[in-house]
GROMACS .gro file of C-alpha atoms in nm:
model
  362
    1UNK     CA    1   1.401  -4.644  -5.008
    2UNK     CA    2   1.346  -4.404  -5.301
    3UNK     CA    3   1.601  -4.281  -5.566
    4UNK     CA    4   1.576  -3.971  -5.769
    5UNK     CA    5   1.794  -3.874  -6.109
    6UNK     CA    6   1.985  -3.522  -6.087
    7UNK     CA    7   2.099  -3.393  -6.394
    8UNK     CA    8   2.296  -3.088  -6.506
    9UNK     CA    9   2.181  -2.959  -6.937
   10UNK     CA   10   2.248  -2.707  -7.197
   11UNK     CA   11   2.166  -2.749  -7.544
   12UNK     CA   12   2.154  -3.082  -7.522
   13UNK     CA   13   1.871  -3.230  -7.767
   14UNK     CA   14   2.041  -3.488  -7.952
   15UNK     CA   15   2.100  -3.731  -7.605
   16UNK     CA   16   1.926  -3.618  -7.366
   17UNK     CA   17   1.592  -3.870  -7.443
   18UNK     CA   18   1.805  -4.146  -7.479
   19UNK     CA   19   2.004  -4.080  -7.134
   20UNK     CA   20   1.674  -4.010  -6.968
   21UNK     CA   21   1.450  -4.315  -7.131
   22UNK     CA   22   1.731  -4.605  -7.027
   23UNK     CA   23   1.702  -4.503  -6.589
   24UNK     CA   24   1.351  -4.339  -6.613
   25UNK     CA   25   1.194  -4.668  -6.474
   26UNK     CA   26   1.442  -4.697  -6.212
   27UNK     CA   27   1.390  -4.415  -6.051
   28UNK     CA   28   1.110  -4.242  -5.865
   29UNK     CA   29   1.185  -3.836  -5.890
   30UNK     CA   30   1.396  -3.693  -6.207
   31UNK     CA   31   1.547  -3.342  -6.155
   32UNK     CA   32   1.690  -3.147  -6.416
   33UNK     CA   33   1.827  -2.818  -6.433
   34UNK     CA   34   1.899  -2.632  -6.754
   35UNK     CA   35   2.211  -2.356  -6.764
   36UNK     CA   36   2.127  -2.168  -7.048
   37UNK     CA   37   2.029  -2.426  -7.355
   38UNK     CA   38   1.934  -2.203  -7.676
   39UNK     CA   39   1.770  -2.537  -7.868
   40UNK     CA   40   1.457  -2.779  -7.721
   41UNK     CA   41   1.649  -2.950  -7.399
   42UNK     CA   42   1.413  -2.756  -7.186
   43UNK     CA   43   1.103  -2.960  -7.372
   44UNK     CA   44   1.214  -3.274  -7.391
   45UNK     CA   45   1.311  -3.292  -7.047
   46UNK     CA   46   0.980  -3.180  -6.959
   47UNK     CA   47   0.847  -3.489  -7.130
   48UNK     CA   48   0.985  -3.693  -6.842
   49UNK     CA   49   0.922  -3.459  -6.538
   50UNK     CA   50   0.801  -3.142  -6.391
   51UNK     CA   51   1.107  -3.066  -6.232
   52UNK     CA   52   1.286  -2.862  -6.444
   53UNK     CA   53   1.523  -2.584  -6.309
   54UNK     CA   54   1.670  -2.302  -6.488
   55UNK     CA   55   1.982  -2.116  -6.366
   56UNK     CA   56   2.244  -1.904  -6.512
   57UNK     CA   57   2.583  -2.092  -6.587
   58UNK     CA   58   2.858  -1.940  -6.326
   59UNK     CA   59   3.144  -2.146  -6.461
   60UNK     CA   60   3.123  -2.408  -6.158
   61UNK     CA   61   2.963  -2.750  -6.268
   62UNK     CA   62   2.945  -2.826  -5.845
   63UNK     CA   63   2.749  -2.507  -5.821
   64UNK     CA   64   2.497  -2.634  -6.069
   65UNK     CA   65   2.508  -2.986  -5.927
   66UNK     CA   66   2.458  -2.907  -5.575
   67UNK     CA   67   2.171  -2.685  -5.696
   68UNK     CA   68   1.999  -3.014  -5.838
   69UNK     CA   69   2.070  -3.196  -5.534
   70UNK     CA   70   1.854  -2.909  -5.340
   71UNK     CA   71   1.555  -3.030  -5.493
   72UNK     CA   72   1.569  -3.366  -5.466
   73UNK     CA   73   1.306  -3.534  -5.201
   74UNK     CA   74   1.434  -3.920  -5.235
   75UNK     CA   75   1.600  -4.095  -4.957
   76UNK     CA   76   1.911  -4.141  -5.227
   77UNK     CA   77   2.004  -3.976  -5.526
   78UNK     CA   78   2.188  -4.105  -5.879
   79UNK     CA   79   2.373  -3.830  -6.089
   80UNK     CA   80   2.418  -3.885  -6.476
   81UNK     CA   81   2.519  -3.650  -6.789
   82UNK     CA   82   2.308  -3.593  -7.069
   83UNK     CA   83   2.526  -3.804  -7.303
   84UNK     CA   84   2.545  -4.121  -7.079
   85UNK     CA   85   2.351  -4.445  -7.092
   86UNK     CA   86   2.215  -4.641  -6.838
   87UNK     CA   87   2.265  -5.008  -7.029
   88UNK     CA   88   1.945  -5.241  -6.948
   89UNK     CA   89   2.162  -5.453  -6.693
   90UNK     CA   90   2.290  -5.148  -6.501
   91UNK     CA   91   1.937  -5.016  -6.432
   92UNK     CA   92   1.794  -5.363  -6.377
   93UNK     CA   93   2.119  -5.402  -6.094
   94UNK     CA   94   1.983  -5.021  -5.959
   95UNK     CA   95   1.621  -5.176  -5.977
   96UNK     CA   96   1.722  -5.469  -5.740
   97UNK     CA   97   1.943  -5.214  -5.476
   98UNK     CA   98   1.656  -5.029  -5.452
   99UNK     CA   99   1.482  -5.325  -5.320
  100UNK     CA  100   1.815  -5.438  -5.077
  101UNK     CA  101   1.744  -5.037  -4.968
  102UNK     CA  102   2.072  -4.965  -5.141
  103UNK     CA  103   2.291  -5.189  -4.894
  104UNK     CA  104   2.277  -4.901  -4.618
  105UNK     CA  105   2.584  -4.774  -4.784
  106UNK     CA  106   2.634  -4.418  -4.789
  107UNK     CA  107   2.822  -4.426  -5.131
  108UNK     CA  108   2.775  -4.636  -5.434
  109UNK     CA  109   3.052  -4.644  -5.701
  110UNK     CA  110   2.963  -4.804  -6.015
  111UNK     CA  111   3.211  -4.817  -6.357
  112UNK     CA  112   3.235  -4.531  -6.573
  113UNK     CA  113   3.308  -4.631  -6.914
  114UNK     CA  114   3.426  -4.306  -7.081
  115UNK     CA  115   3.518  -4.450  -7.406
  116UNK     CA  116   3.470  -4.706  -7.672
  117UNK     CA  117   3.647  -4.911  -7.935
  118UNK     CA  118   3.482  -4.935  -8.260
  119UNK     CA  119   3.331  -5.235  -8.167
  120UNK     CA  120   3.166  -5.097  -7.880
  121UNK     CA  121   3.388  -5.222  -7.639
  122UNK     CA  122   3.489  -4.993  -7.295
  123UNK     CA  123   3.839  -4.862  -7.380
  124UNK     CA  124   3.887  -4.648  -7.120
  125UNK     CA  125   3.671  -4.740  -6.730
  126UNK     CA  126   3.738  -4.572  -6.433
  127UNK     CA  127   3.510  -4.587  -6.067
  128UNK     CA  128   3.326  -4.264  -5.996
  129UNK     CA  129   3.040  -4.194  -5.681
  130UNK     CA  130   2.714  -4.294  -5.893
  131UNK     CA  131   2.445  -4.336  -5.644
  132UNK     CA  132   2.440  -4.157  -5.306
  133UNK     CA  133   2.260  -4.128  -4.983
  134UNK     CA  134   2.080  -3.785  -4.958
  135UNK     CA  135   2.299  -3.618  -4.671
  136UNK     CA  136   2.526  -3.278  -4.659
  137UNK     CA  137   2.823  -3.456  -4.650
  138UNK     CA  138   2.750  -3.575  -5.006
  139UNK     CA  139   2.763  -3.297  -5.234
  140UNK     CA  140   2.995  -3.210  -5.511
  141UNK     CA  141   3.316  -3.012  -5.467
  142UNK     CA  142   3.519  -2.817  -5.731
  143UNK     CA  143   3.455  -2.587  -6.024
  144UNK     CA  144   3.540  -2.841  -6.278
  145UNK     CA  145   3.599  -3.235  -6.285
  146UNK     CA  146   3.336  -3.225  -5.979
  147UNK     CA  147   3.316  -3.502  -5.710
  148UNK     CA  148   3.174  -3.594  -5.417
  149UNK     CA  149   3.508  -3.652  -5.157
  150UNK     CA  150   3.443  -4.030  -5.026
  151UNK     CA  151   3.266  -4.097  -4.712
  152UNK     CA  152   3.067  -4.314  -4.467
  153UNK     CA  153   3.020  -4.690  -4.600
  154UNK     CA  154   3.141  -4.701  -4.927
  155UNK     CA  155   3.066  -5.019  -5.204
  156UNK     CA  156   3.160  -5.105  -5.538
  157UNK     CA  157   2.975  -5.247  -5.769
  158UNK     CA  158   3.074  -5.406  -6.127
  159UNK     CA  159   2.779  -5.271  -6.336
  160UNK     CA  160   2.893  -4.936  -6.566
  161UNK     CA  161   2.767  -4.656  -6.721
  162UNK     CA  162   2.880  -4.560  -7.070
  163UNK     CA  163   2.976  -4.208  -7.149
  164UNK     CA  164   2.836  -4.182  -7.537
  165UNK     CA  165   2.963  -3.847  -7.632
  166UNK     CA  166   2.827  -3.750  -7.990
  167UNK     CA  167   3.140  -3.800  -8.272
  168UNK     CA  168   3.301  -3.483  -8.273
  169UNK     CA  169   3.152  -3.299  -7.973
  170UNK     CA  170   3.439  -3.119  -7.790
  171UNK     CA  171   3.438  -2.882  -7.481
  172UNK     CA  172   3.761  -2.714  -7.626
  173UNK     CA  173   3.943  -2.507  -7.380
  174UNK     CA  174   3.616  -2.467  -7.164
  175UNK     CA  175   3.767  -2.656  -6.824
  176UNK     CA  176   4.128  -2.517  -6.893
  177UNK     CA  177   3.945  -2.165  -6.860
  178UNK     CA  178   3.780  -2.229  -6.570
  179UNK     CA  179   4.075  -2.304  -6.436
  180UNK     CA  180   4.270  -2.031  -6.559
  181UNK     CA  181   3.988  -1.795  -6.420
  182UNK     CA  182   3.991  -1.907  -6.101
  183UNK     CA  183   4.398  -1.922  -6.040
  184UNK     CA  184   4.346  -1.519  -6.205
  185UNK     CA  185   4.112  -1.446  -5.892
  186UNK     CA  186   4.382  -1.597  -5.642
  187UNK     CA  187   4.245  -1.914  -5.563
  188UNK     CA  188   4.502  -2.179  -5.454
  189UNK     CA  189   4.442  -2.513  -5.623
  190UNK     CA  190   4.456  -2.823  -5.420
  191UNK     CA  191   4.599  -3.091  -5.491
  192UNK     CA  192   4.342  -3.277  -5.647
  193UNK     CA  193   4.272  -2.959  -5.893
  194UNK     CA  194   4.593  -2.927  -5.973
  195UNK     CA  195   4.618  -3.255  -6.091
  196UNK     CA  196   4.344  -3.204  -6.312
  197UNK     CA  197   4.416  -2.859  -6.437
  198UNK     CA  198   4.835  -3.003  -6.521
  199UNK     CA  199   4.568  -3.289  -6.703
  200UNK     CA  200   4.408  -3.000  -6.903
  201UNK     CA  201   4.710  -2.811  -6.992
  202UNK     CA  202   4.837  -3.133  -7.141
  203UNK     CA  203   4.520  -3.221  -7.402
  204UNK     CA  204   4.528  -2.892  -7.465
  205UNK     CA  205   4.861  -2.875  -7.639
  206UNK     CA  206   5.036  -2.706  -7.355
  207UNK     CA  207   5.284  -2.960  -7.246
  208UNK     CA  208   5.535  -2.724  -7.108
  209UNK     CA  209   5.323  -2.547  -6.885
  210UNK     CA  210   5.167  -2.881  -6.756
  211UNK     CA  211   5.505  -3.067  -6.701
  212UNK     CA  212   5.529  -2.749  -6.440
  213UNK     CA  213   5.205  -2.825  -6.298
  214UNK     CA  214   5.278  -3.201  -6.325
  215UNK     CA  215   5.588  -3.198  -6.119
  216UNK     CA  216   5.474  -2.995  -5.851
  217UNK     CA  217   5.175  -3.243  -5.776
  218UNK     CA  218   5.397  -3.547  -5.778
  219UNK     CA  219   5.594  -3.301  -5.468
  220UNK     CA  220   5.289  -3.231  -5.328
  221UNK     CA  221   5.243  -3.473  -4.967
  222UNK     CA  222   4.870  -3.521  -5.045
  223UNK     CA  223   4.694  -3.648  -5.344
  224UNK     CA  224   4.618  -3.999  -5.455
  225UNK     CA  225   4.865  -4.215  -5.531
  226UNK     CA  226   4.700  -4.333  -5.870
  227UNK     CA  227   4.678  -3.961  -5.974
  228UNK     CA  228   5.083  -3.929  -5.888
  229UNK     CA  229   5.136  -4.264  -6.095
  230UNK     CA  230   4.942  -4.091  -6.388
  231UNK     CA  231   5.114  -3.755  -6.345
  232UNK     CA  232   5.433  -3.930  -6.389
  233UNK     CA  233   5.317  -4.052  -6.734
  234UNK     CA  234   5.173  -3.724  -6.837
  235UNK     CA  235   5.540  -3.586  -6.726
  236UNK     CA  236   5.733  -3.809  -6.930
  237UNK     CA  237   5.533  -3.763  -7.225
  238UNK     CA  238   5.558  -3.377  -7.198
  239UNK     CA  239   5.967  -3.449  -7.159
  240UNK     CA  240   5.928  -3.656  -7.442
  241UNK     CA  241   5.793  -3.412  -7.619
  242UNK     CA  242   6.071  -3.176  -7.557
  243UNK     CA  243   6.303  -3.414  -7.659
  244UNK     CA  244   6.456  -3.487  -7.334
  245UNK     CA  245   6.439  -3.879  -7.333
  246UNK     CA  246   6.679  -3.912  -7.026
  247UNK     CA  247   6.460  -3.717  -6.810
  248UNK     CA  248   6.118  -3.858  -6.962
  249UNK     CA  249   6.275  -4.217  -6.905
  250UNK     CA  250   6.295  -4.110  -6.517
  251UNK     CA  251   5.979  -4.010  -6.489
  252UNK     CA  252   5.799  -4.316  -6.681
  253UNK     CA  253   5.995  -4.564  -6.426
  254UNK     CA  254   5.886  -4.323  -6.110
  255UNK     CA  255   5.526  -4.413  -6.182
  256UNK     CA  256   5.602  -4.750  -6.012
  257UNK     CA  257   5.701  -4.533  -5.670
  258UNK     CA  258   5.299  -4.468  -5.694
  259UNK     CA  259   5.166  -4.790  -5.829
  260UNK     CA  260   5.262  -5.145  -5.900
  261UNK     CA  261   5.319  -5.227  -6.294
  262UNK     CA  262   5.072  -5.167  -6.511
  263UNK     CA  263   4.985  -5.196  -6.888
  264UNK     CA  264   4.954  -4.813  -6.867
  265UNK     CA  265   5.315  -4.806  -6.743
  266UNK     CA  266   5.493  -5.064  -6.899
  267UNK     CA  267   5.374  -4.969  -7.217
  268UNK     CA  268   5.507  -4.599  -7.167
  269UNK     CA  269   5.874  -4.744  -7.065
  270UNK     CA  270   5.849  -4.990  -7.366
  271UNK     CA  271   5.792  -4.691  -7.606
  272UNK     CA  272   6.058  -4.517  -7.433
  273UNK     CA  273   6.290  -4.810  -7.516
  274UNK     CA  274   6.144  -4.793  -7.871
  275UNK     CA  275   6.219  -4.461  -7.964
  276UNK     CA  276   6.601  -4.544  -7.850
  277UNK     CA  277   6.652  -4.838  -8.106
  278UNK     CA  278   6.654  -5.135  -7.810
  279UNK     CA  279   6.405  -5.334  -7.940
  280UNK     CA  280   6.507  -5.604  -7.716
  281UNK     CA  281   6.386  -5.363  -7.386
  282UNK     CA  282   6.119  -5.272  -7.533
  283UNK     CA  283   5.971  -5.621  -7.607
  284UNK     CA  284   6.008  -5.680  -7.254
  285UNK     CA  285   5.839  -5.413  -7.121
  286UNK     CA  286   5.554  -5.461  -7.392
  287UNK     CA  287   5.526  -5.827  -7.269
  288UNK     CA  288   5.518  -5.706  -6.899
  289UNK     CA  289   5.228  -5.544  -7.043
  290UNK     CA  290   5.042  -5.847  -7.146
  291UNK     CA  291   5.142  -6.043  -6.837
  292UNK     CA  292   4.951  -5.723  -6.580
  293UNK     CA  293   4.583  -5.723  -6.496
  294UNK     CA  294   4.372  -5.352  -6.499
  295UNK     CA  295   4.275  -5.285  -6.124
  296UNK     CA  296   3.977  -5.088  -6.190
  297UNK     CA  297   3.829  -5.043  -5.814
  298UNK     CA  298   4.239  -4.904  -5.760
  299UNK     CA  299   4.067  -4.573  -5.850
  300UNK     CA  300   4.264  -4.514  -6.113
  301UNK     CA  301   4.211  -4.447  -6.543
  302UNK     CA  302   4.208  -4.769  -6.692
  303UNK     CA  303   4.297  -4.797  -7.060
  304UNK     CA  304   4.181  -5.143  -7.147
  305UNK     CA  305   4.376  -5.122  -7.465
  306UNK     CA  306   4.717  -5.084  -7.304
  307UNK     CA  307   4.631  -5.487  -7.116
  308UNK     CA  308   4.587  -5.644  -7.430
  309UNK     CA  309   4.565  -5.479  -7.778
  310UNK     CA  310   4.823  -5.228  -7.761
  311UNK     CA  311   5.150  -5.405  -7.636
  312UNK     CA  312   5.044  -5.702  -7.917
  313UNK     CA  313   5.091  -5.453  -8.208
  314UNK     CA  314   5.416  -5.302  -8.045
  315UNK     CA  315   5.567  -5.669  -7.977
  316UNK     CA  316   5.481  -5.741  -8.331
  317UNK     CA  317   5.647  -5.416  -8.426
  318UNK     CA  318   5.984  -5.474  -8.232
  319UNK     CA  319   6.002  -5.856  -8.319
  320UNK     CA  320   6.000  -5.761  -8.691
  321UNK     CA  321   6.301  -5.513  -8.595
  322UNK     CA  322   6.460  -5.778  -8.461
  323UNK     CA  323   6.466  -5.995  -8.757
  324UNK     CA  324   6.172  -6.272  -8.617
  325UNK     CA  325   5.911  -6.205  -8.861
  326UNK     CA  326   5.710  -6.563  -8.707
  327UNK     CA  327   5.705  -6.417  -8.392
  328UNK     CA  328   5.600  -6.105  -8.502
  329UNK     CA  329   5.326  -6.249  -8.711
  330UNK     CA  330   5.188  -6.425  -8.399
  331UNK     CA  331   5.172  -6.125  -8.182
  332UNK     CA  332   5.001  -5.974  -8.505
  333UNK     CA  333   4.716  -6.280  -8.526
  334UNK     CA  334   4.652  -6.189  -8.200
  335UNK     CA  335   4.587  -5.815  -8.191
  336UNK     CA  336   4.373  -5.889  -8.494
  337UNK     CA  337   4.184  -6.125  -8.302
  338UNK     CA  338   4.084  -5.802  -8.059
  339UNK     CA  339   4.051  -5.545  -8.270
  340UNK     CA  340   4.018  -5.629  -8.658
  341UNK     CA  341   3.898  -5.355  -8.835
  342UNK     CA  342   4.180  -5.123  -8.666
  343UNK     CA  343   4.392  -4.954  -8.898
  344UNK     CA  344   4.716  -5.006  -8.765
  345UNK     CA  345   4.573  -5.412  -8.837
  346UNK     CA  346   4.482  -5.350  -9.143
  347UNK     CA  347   4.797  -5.200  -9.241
  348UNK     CA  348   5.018  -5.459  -9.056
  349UNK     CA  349   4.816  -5.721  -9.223
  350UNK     CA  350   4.890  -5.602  -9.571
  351UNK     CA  351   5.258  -5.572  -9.500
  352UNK     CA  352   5.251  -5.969  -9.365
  353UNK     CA  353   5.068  -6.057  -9.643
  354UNK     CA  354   5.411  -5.901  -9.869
  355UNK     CA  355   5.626  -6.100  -9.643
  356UNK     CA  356   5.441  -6.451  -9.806
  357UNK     CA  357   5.182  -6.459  -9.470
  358UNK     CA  358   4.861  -6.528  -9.525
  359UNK     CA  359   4.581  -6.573  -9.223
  360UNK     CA  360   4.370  -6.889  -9.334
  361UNK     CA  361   4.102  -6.758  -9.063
  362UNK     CA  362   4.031  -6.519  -9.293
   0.00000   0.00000   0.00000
């Protein structure tokens, strides 16, 4: 069985070698097509093949996709952005389906680390289709936040790829456009894109407009559950926001309708509970928090963070409120002990260290 590399590029010279160099020997066939870079992508991507497409950018990352995925030759095919890396263990495990002949399985799903703690460490992991059999049913569908709907014999593997987006790179409003454009030319979204344009309403400052958007796809019949659970958060937030804590209490707990508790959850009731002065219900919910494990394969955005890390500083936080500074200390030894050159750390450390506490680790 053969595999071949599609790739989608524009102006992107400062990853691009480093994507290509870490899955270049795991591969047999690398296609890349360029939508309009103005720098040297075009070059240095023809330093690792000959097949280089140009087309013009139509504001639809499946059109581009599925145009890569017309020139591939391979019996399977592996998609990857320019700022991702293949770690050496990921394209060794690649290396080895290749020899299995890729399990017969028609999809592959393999952990997509999208972000990183300062220490390198995945913050934020979710499943996506990595490696797929070359067949029409497996092409990309949508505009924006593009993916291939599942199908056939589907496995999941535990070895990720890590999104390394250059420090301060943003795409701005570009996917809330495309959105916007598309809803302007009548198109109805489905489910699925409405989930992700309420998502893009929401990190783009427009919280009222996506608790509209939000609430409509927790209606909606279809959709995955994990989604609803998240849109639920994103609601109560926005309601939060607006300074409506009864109603963004309502819709923090009716994430659990979609999915059993989770640090992501229990961490958004327990700040809920914060905000209100109960620093007793709060504590609870944080240590519900510690007590759940992250279901990655569930489909859903895991936020490693809200498992471990983040419900230690909060219990720390409401056990000082309530007058236990020893407890609160502990829960603070321990969030150091994940994550010590975090600020909120450093600062709870120096206000321990005021209180007479002193870590003889350190």
């Amino acid at each position: 069985m053969t595999l071949g590399l599609t790739m989608i590029v524009k102006n992107e010279s400062e990853t691009l070698s480093k994507a290509l160099s870490g899955i270049k020997d795991a591969v047999d066939e690398i296609v890349i097509v360029d939508t309009g870079s103005t720098d040297n992508t075009v070059e240095i991507a023809r330093a690792y093949t000959d097949k280089v497409f140009s087309i013009p950018w139509a504001d639809d990352f499946s059109a581009a996709r599925n145009y890569a995925l017309s020139k591939v030759t391979t019996d399977y095919w592996i998609w990857l952005d320019a700022d991702d890396v293949v770690p050496q263990k990921t394209a060794q495990c690649i290396a080895r389906l290749k020899r299995k002949n890729f399990l017969s399985a028609d999809i592959i799903m393999l952990p997509y680390a999208a972000a990183t703690d300062e220490n390198s460490n995945p913050t934020f992991v979710y499943y996506r289709e990595r490696i797929l059999k070359k067949s029409p049913k497996n092409i990309f569908n949508g505009a924006v936040h593009e993916a291939v709907e599942p199908n056939g014999k589907i496995i999941t593997l535990s070895s990720p790829i890590i999104h390394a987006k250059p420090v301060g790179r943003s795409s701005g409003t570009r996917n809330l456009d495309i959105y916007e454009k598309l809803i302007a030319k009548g198109h109805v979204l489905s489910p699925r894109e409405k989930y992700y344009y309420a998502r893009e309403l929401f990190y783009n400052g427009k919280k009222r407009e996506a608790a509209k958007e939000l609430a409509e796809f927790i209606r909606e019949k279809r959709g995955f559950k994990v989604n609803k659970a998240d849109a639920c958060t994103l609601l109560s937030q926005c309601f939060a926001a607006a300074g409506d804590n009864e109603s963004a209490m309502q819709a923090a707990l009716y994430r659990f309708a979609f999915a059993p508790p989770d640090g992501e959850g229990c961490c958004a009731v327990g700040s809920l509970f914060f905000e209100r002065g109960d620093y007793s219900s709060a504590a609870r919910w944080y240590g519900l928090a510690l007590k759940t494990k992250p279901d990655i394969k569930s489909g859903a955005f895991v936020q490693a963070d809200y498992y471990g890390f983040i419900p230690l500083v909060w219990l720390s936080v409401c056990y000082d409120r309530l007058g236990d500074i020893k407890k609160a200390y502990g829960y603070h030894r321990r969030a150091k002990k994940l994550r010590p050159t975090d600020k909120s750390v450093l600062a709870n450390d120096a206000y321990f260290a005021s209180k007479g506490f002193k870590d003889m680790s350190t």
